[in-house]
XYZ file of C-alpha atoms in Angstrom:
570
model
C -16.385 -21.019 5.220
C -17.449 -18.575 7.919
C -16.165 -18.181 11.450
C -18.523 -16.609 13.917
C -17.748 -14.163 16.656
C -18.195 -15.315 20.248
C -21.672 -14.572 21.537
C -22.719 -13.670 17.964
C -21.384 -10.141 18.402
C -20.434 -7.854 15.534
C -16.776 -7.281 14.760
C -15.757 -3.853 16.019
C -12.272 -2.892 14.912
C -11.838 -0.685 17.962
C -12.942 -3.321 20.451
C -10.614 -6.163 21.440
C -13.383 -7.757 23.464
C -15.282 -8.516 20.282
C -12.413 -10.063 18.369
C -9.786 -11.739 20.579
C -11.224 -15.178 19.927
C -12.107 -14.557 16.317
C -9.709 -16.552 14.190
C -9.517 -17.178 10.504
C -8.353 -20.256 8.705
C -5.328 -19.041 8.551
C -0.075 -12.834 -20.689
C 0.074 -9.355 -19.170
C 3.639 -8.474 -18.310
C 5.061 -5.030 -17.836
C 8.417 -3.380 -18.042
C 8.335 -0.768 -15.287
C 10.781 1.644 -16.852
C 9.177 4.853 -15.803
C 6.509 6.521 -13.829
C 4.267 6.844 -16.848
C 3.817 3.090 -16.917
C 2.573 3.122 -13.352
C 0.542 6.296 -13.217
C -0.488 6.983 -16.760
C -0.668 3.880 -18.912
C -2.831 1.943 -16.436
C -5.148 4.918 -16.654
C -5.340 4.576 -20.412
C -5.660 0.786 -20.511
C -8.993 -0.216 -21.958
C -10.374 -3.727 -22.183
C -11.360 -3.267 -25.785
C -11.162 -6.187 -28.185
C -9.195 -4.126 -30.682
C -5.882 -5.914 -31.148
C -3.902 -2.789 -32.019
C -5.170 -1.025 -28.938
C -4.147 -4.013 -26.843
C -0.630 -4.041 -28.316
C -0.170 -0.347 -27.654
C -1.125 -0.694 -24.027
C 0.402 -4.043 -23.105
C 3.069 -2.345 -20.959
C 0.399 -0.708 -18.853
C -0.232 -3.945 -17.055
C 2.001 -4.938 -14.204
C 3.317 -8.248 -12.975
C 6.158 -10.460 -14.125
C 8.885 -8.662 -16.003
C 11.237 -11.434 -17.043
C 12.573 -14.644 -15.576
C 16.087 -13.275 -16.026
C 17.536 -11.277 -13.156
C 17.254 -7.539 -13.657
C 20.390 -5.426 -13.574
C 19.945 -2.171 -11.706
C 22.068 0.972 -11.896
C 21.885 1.173 -8.112
C 21.041 -1.719 -5.801
C 22.116 -0.982 -2.236
C 21.696 2.341 -0.495
C 24.685 4.615 -0.155
C 22.867 6.718 2.416
C 21.924 4.228 5.141
C 24.600 3.141 7.581
C 24.006 -0.017 9.556
C 25.697 1.477 12.620
C 23.316 4.426 12.882
C 20.274 2.278 12.055
C 20.925 -0.257 14.804
C 22.720 1.740 17.505
C 19.537 2.372 19.587
C 18.783 -1.378 19.757
C 22.256 -2.855 20.167
C 22.042 -3.961 23.799
C 18.455 -5.234 23.564
C 19.104 -7.259 20.423
C 22.259 -8.717 21.969
C 20.031 -10.290 24.641
C 17.417 -11.463 22.127
C 18.677 -14.907 21.173
C 17.869 -17.109 18.202
C 16.178 -19.504 20.638
C 13.919 -16.707 21.869
C 13.131 -15.728 18.294
C 12.131 -19.283 17.415
C 10.114 -19.664 20.629
C 7.837 -16.696 19.929
C 7.767 -17.038 16.135
C 4.678 -19.312 16.120
C 2.692 -16.554 17.873
C 3.705 -13.865 15.339
C 4.744 -15.159 11.938
C 1.923 -14.825 9.373
C -0.556 -14.249 12.215
C -3.261 -11.639 12.040
C -3.677 -8.895 14.638
C -6.430 -10.650 16.644
C -4.244 -13.758 16.921
C -1.252 -11.708 18.060
C -3.417 -9.884 20.605
C -4.702 -13.204 21.901
C -1.115 -14.401 22.451
C -0.380 -11.194 24.380
C -3.562 -11.574 26.413
C -2.632 -15.169 27.315
C 0.867 -14.202 28.451
C 2.584 -16.029 25.586
C 3.996 -12.815 24.150
C 4.699 -9.219 25.133
C 4.611 -6.120 22.961
C 8.315 -5.663 23.629
C 9.009 -9.179 22.342
C 6.796 -8.517 19.350
C 8.834 -5.429 18.489
C 12.116 -7.259 19.037
C 10.963 -10.039 16.743
C 10.525 -7.616 13.845
C 13.747 -5.754 14.600
C 15.580 -9.085 14.641
C 14.142 -10.111 11.262
C 14.844 -6.723 9.671
C 18.456 -6.797 10.842
C 18.957 -10.370 9.708
C 17.211 -10.155 6.346
C 16.610 -6.692 4.955
C 20.030 -5.403 3.909
C 23.472 -6.538 2.774
C 22.920 -10.272 2.334
C 21.795 -12.702 -0.361
C 18.145 -12.327 0.690
C 18.151 -8.555 1.214
C 15.035 -6.663 0.139
C 15.964 -3.049 1.026
C 12.440 -2.414 2.261
C 13.151 -0.387 5.417
C 14.745 3.065 5.428
C 14.732 3.992 9.129
C 13.621 2.713 12.529
C 11.951 4.423 15.453
C 14.699 4.740 18.101
C 12.058 4.819 20.863
C 10.229 1.689 19.712
C 11.209 -0.617 22.568
C 10.644 1.988 25.254
C 7.177 2.628 23.861
C 6.487 -1.118 23.640
C 7.368 -1.549 27.314
C 4.915 1.206 28.176
C 2.194 -0.700 26.318
C 3.055 -3.829 28.305
C 2.755 -1.914 31.566
C -0.672 -0.622 30.519
C -1.891 -4.043 29.421
C -4.035 -4.746 32.470
C -5.711 -1.341 32.540
C -9.472 -1.680 32.476
C -9.781 0.923 29.728
C -10.946 -0.629 26.473
C -8.256 -0.442 23.821
C -8.211 -0.421 20.043
C -6.955 -3.642 18.491
C -4.006 -1.761 16.979
C -2.643 -1.216 20.514
C 0.949 -2.436 20.779
C 1.155 -3.437 17.113
C 4.236 -2.095 15.260
C 3.263 -0.151 12.125
C 5.654 0.652 9.282
C 5.094 3.979 7.497
C 5.917 4.768 3.889
C 8.695 7.346 4.019
C 6.581 10.162 2.647
C 4.502 10.214 5.853
C 5.685 12.586 8.565
C 6.547 11.262 11.998
C 8.714 12.358 14.874
C 12.157 10.855 15.568
C 12.788 9.925 11.919
C 13.357 12.096 8.878
C 10.634 12.050 6.226
C 12.596 11.811 2.994
C 10.208 10.641 0.237
C 13.328 8.648 -0.692
C 15.108 11.830 -1.818
C 18.488 13.090 -0.657
C 17.019 16.588 -0.749
C 14.802 15.665 2.226
C 17.254 13.498 4.162
C 17.191 15.987 7.074
C 13.446 16.683 6.919
C 12.611 16.380 10.633
C 8.899 16.927 11.198
C 5.987 16.549 13.566
C 3.578 13.621 13.195
C 1.218 13.511 10.224
C -2.464 13.526 11.165
C -2.886 9.785 10.532
C 0.191 9.086 12.673
C -1.364 11.090 15.488
C -4.477 8.932 15.168
C -2.438 5.729 15.153
C -0.654 6.760 18.327
C -3.896 7.862 19.990
C -5.245 4.380 19.299
C -2.163 2.713 20.787
C -0.113 1.750 17.717
C 3.672 1.581 17.829
C 5.565 3.220 14.976
C 8.122 0.657 13.815
C 9.904 2.797 11.246
C 9.843 4.039 7.660
C 9.646 1.962 4.491
C 11.404 2.463 1.187
C 9.426 3.713 -1.809
C 9.715 4.752 -5.403
C 11.328 8.156 -4.929
C 8.899 11.079 -4.651
C 6.112 8.478 -4.827
C 7.208 7.617 -8.380
C 6.657 11.091 -9.783
C 10.294 11.989 -10.281
C 12.311 10.077 -12.867
C 11.118 8.881 -16.231
C 13.391 5.846 -16.547
C 13.743 4.505 -13.009
C 12.565 1.082 -11.844
C 9.759 0.952 -9.323
C 10.990 0.629 -5.758
C 14.123 2.739 -6.263
C 15.031 5.723 -4.128
C 18.345 7.483 -3.619
C 17.935 7.152 0.151
C 16.736 3.558 0.349
C 18.278 1.899 -2.685
C 16.391 -0.648 -4.793
C 13.519 -2.492 -3.121
C 13.251 -6.120 -4.252
C 10.324 -8.523 -4.459
C 10.545 -11.451 -1.982
C 8.746 -13.728 -4.451
C 11.557 -13.223 -6.946
C 14.496 -10.985 -6.018
C 15.694 -9.043 -9.043
C 13.171 -10.959 -11.157
C 9.666 -9.774 -10.317
C 8.886 -6.086 -10.134
C 7.913 -4.761 -6.716
C 5.271 -2.418 -8.058
C 5.248 1.151 -6.865
C 5.310 3.512 -5.276
C 4.526 1.947 -1.874
C 7.076 -0.756 -2.627
C 8.802 -1.054 0.733
C 5.512 -1.130 2.641
C 4.191 -4.079 0.632
C 7.518 -5.947 0.534
C 8.070 -5.642 4.292
C 4.583 -6.950 5.086
C 4.911 -9.805 2.576
C 8.245 -10.921 4.073
C 7.042 -10.598 7.688
C 9.397 -7.709 8.416
C 6.382 -5.793 9.733
C 2.903 -6.953 10.720
C 1.206 -4.092 8.855
C 2.220 -0.976 6.941
C 0.868 2.259 5.517
C 1.248 3.192 1.877
C -0.047 6.073 -0.202
C -1.679 6.201 -3.601
C -2.229 8.749 -6.314
C -3.037 6.234 -9.048
C -2.151 2.620 -8.335
C 0.600 3.131 -5.763
C -1.066 0.933 -3.121
C -2.864 -1.465 -5.453
C 0.204 -2.186 -7.586
C 2.778 -3.172 -4.900
C 0.149 -4.919 -2.765
C -0.936 -7.175 -5.610
C 2.618 -7.788 -6.816
C 3.741 -8.832 -3.337
C 0.675 -10.937 -2.528
C -0.778 -8.778 0.239
C -4.016 -6.869 0.810
C -4.091 -3.163 -0.037
C -6.917 -0.654 0.337
C -7.021 2.581 -1.620
C -9.721 4.527 0.296
C -12.081 7.192 -0.942
C -10.235 10.523 -1.114
C -10.729 12.310 2.207
C -11.586 9.284 4.334
C -8.016 9.416 5.615
C -6.205 12.714 6.126
C -3.346 13.718 3.844
C -2.008 16.279 6.295
C 1.742 15.853 6.770
C 2.242 13.555 3.766
C 4.614 14.581 0.968
C 2.227 15.133 -1.956
C 1.893 14.622 -5.653
C -1.692 15.779 -6.039
C -3.997 17.130 -3.351
C -6.864 16.118 -5.642
C -5.889 12.433 -5.911
C -3.558 11.507 -3.017
C -4.587 9.265 -0.140
C -2.816 7.061 2.394
C -4.058 3.519 2.897
C -3.366 0.251 4.785
C -1.281 -2.655 3.466
C -1.602 -5.957 5.325
C -1.503 -9.741 4.939
C -5.224 -10.182 5.618
C -8.479 -8.334 5.144
C -9.201 -8.340 8.890
C -5.891 -6.582 9.611
C -6.583 -4.104 6.848
C -9.907 -3.128 8.408
C -8.309 -2.769 11.848
C -5.496 -0.567 10.559
C -7.847 1.555 8.470
C -10.143 2.166 11.435
C -7.183 3.291 13.548
C -6.364 6.122 11.125
C -9.781 7.679 10.513
C -10.763 11.094 11.828
C -11.542 14.515 10.406
C -8.557 16.771 9.802
C -9.730 20.378 9.626
C -6.534 21.286 7.758
C -7.393 18.923 4.880
C -10.124 20.312 2.611
C -11.289 16.832 1.542
C -11.192 15.267 5.014
C -14.405 13.855 6.475
C -15.366 12.047 9.656
C -15.880 8.400 8.709
C -18.958 7.452 10.664
C -18.794 3.660 10.683
C -15.657 1.550 10.984
C -17.358 -1.198 12.994
C -16.944 -3.655 10.153
C -19.113 -6.704 10.702
C -17.566 -9.866 9.288
C -20.009 -12.160 11.027
C -22.411 -13.855 8.636
C -20.564 -12.296 5.714
C -22.181 -13.475 2.517
C -21.969 -12.542 -1.134
C -25.080 -14.478 -2.034
C -26.938 -12.558 -4.726
C -24.261 -9.883 -5.219
C -23.604 -8.912 -8.813
C -20.091 -8.135 -10.021
C -18.875 -7.042 -13.413
C -15.935 -8.890 -14.971
C -14.016 -7.550 -17.969
C -14.539 -9.884 -20.948
C -11.004 -9.369 -22.215
C -9.468 -10.280 -18.870
C -11.659 -13.388 -18.648
C -10.211 -14.483 -21.987
C -6.596 -13.542 -21.253
C -5.900 -14.241 -17.599
C -6.421 -17.693 -16.072
C -5.939 -16.454 -12.503
C -8.626 -13.832 -12.984
C -10.987 -16.444 -14.443
C -10.297 -18.744 -11.495
C -10.891 -15.906 -9.011
C -14.220 -15.147 -10.683
C -15.161 -18.809 -10.322
C -14.163 -18.698 -6.641
C -16.589 -15.837 -6.228
C -19.310 -17.720 -8.059
C -18.978 -20.487 -5.478
C -20.028 -17.992 -2.799
C -23.300 -17.216 -4.582
C -22.107 -14.245 -6.618
C -23.601 -13.479 -10.017
C -20.988 -12.483 -12.593
C -21.785 -10.294 -15.577
C -19.107 -10.128 -18.261
C -18.929 -6.795 -20.053
C -16.804 -4.899 -22.513
C -15.380 -1.683 -21.128
C -16.046 1.554 -22.890
C -12.941 3.056 -24.474
C -12.180 6.203 -22.520
C -8.884 8.067 -22.447
C -7.967 10.329 -19.574
C -6.372 13.232 -21.386
C -4.365 15.696 -19.300
C -3.809 13.218 -16.457
C -0.070 13.933 -16.465
C -0.797 17.635 -16.667
C -3.029 17.396 -13.599
C -0.237 15.732 -11.620
C 2.339 18.287 -12.724
C 0.145 21.295 -11.997
C -0.922 19.943 -8.616
C 2.600 19.024 -7.510
C 3.916 22.396 -8.613
C 1.714 24.035 -5.980
C 1.192 21.204 -3.469
C 4.852 20.405 -2.781
C 5.706 24.010 -1.809
C 2.599 24.028 0.397
C 3.819 20.878 2.158
C 7.332 22.279 2.623
C 5.938 25.460 4.152
C 3.228 23.943 6.326
C 4.481 20.485 7.286
C 8.150 20.253 6.314
C 11.193 20.686 8.506
C 14.216 22.899 7.932
C 15.043 21.596 4.459
C 16.101 24.853 2.829
C 13.808 24.169 -0.142
C 10.649 26.018 -1.093
C 9.875 24.767 -4.618
C 10.312 22.001 -7.173
C 12.802 24.260 -8.946
C 14.995 24.364 -5.827
C 15.106 20.564 -5.691
C 15.828 20.188 -9.415
C 18.844 22.496 -9.081
C 20.027 20.662 -5.950
C 19.918 17.303 -7.729
C 21.911 18.605 -10.709
C 24.821 19.454 -8.377
C 25.459 15.710 -7.808
C 23.427 13.934 -10.448
C 25.138 10.533 -10.110
C 24.121 10.106 -6.492
C 20.980 12.227 -6.349
C 19.338 11.277 -9.647
C 21.083 8.349 -11.393
C 17.972 7.791 -13.537
C 17.430 11.493 -14.195
C 14.533 13.658 -13.049
C 12.427 13.899 -16.189
C 9.104 14.308 -14.428
C 10.375 17.067 -12.134
C 11.747 18.804 -15.238
C 8.302 18.424 -16.771
C 6.694 20.103 -13.771
C 8.866 23.180 -14.319
C 7.793 23.458 -17.939
C 4.097 23.064 -17.140
C 1.945 26.163 -17.053
C -1.708 26.675 -16.277
C -3.893 28.667 -13.949
C -6.570 27.643 -11.467
C -9.229 27.730 -14.157
C -7.236 25.296 -16.325
C -6.681 22.973 -13.388
C -10.318 23.001 -12.306
C -11.401 22.237 -15.861
C -8.995 19.287 -16.102
C -10.190 17.877 -12.778
C -13.848 18.199 -13.751
C -13.286 16.490 -17.099
C -11.260 13.629 -15.607
C -13.719 13.094 -12.780
C -16.623 12.831 -15.193
C -14.774 10.320 -17.366
C -13.596 8.221 -14.427
C -17.108 7.919 -13.021
C -18.536 7.150 -16.442
C -16.043 4.292 -16.878
C -17.468 2.493 -13.838
C -21.000 3.889 -13.626
C -22.053 2.933 -17.153
C -21.637 -0.843 -16.729
C -22.798 -0.706 -13.104
C -26.066 0.974 -14.085
C -26.587 -1.028 -17.267
C -26.104 -4.390 -15.530
C -27.247 -3.469 -12.020
C -23.823 -4.270 -10.541
C -22.701 -3.975 -6.933
C -19.032 -3.670 -7.905
C -16.449 -4.316 -10.606
C -13.586 -6.841 -10.610
C -10.145 -6.172 -12.023
C -6.510 -7.250 -11.644
C -3.750 -5.471 -9.729
C -3.846 -1.754 -10.611
C -5.104 -2.176 -14.189
C -7.932 0.353 -13.782
C -6.569 2.405 -10.905
C -6.426 5.595 -12.934
C -10.163 5.635 -13.535
C -10.843 5.029 -9.841
C -8.371 7.769 -8.921
C -10.088 10.506 -10.884
C -13.558 9.226 -9.931
C -12.540 9.265 -6.237
C -13.734 5.657 -6.001
C -12.159 3.251 -3.479
C -10.601 -0.124 -4.304
C -9.141 -3.120 -2.514
C -6.860 -5.844 -3.854
C -6.607 -9.372 -2.413
C -4.099 -12.113 -3.375
C -5.548 -14.326 -6.107
C -2.565 -16.582 -6.792
C 0.619 -16.791 -8.814
C 1.435 -17.031 -12.488
C 3.224 -20.078 -13.913
C 6.465 -18.178 -13.358
C 5.554 -17.483 -9.725
C 4.589 -13.823 -10.004
C 1.873 -12.781 -7.521
C -1.357 -11.183 -8.704
C -4.318 -9.655 -6.925
C -8.051 -9.584 -7.526
C -9.115 -5.954 -7.257
C -12.613 -4.833 -6.267
C -13.921 -1.371 -7.201
C -16.896 0.298 -5.511
C -18.394 3.772 -5.385
C -17.304 6.572 -3.048
C -17.424 5.822 0.686
C -18.316 2.152 0.143
C -15.290 0.830 2.030
C -17.611 -1.252 4.187
C -18.818 -3.101 1.085
C -15.272 -3.556 -0.184
C -14.225 -5.164 3.092
C -17.221 -7.512 3.039
C -16.500 -8.586 -0.528
C -12.750 -8.914 -0.011
C -13.165 -10.903 3.195
C -15.614 -13.338 1.614
C -13.321 -13.825 -1.379
C -10.252 -14.253 0.836
C -11.981 -16.947 2.880
C -13.339 -18.728 -0.205
C -10.004 -18.731 -2.051
C -7.111 -18.610 0.469
C -4.595 -17.964 -2.299
C -1.841 -16.162 -0.382
C 1.411 -18.061 0.211
C 4.450 -16.945 2.211
C 7.484 -16.197 -0.005
C 9.639 -19.323 0.165
C 12.981 -17.822 1.137
C 11.413 -15.747 3.918
C 9.658 -18.413 5.987
């Protein structure tokens, strides 16, 4: 079912005039016991029919872990004090009553950005009230109670002051981006003023920085920075035996669809959890290989992993300058497109950065009629939600071609990450970091050993591995070239053979191939397993085809409407 824009105008993410009145009807389990399962095994997963191959790689696929509650070494943070977190908002929250919260909730809860902006435009809501609403929910829900999710690490102490400024500017004639006045939560590996950028690590707990390039763009376009979200420490390239969503700074992030039962996915765990539980309207994550797609799908939200370079990486704690990218995490495709458009811009300090020419995504008359998508035969046989999602797409006029994936292994993927981080982390510390006192991975490894129980309760196997890795620029370039060729071949072969527009997958199952190919992907909620675990339908396209991804994802979202609010967080 389509909804048309007023006056038949195109949707322009930077133009509120074109969208204010555009409303929308509103057996693969994994044990995430280490970063290799998130970053490496999904890379190696092949949809071959070979039973032995399937058994070897079963743990590469994410979703439900067990119906029994998981026991964690560390649950709550020992490094976040409620007093310091809430001191800047004490007097304002004291005046924000439960009655006020309930009165404005219908204008905010599970609403998309255009709907929220319409409520502001009509005088039913202010940006200050919007910010207070999320602060109120975070304080009530996120930590130290039976529903706690541990998704937020820090809050912008100037949030309410900045929100009031946006309210005062509301009637200015200047045309504003739709992100104006909307609170945005940042994964805590993204630099911003007024809050430390920790990557979840105690080593960086005093890392006070300037704004990352994408944060500068967000602010230029009128966004409010709500705070920082928890993550798998060092973006899940740190410990070999830690659960996803754990960091020494933030504690253990939990999935709102099943606390201590369903895995959060990683590494952008807190970003996805907070959006899913309505603790933030939208959030930013980052991905090297699956770190947006995994938590987005496992928390029933929409996540875009853009083409490398479409969004700047400047001022983001790295794993790999060859594979890293930030990306938007939202409850709807329309919000995802708005948030993405608010971050684009060429960063001359980022070698991969480009100027994205067109973010005027047109959702009017969106149709998939005649599009051809490839579906993995093995997944069609194994996963009922995937099969149903494919049928939902067929109802929109899509042609589906089932194919068997070529067996391709991405050798040296771990080596690429280790070699890149060995040089990229020191570069970040020198160029973008604050006064941390660290200049290398070796410095941080030694620091953690001094208090291993608190700083690395699950060890630091991957950081140790970085120190033992050797290789020169020639080695690294050769590895990148080989992986890139294989990643592109994995998608290009079936796309050329069957004349496909895109390829359909689940969660982050094939994220590794897209990572090394520099291909973008988007995941959209496709329902819940019998046990209640969320899953996402993931679309893959070729480089710089984000516009196509948004069209496909939007059409599927409207045809399926599978997302549900987590029951204990309504």
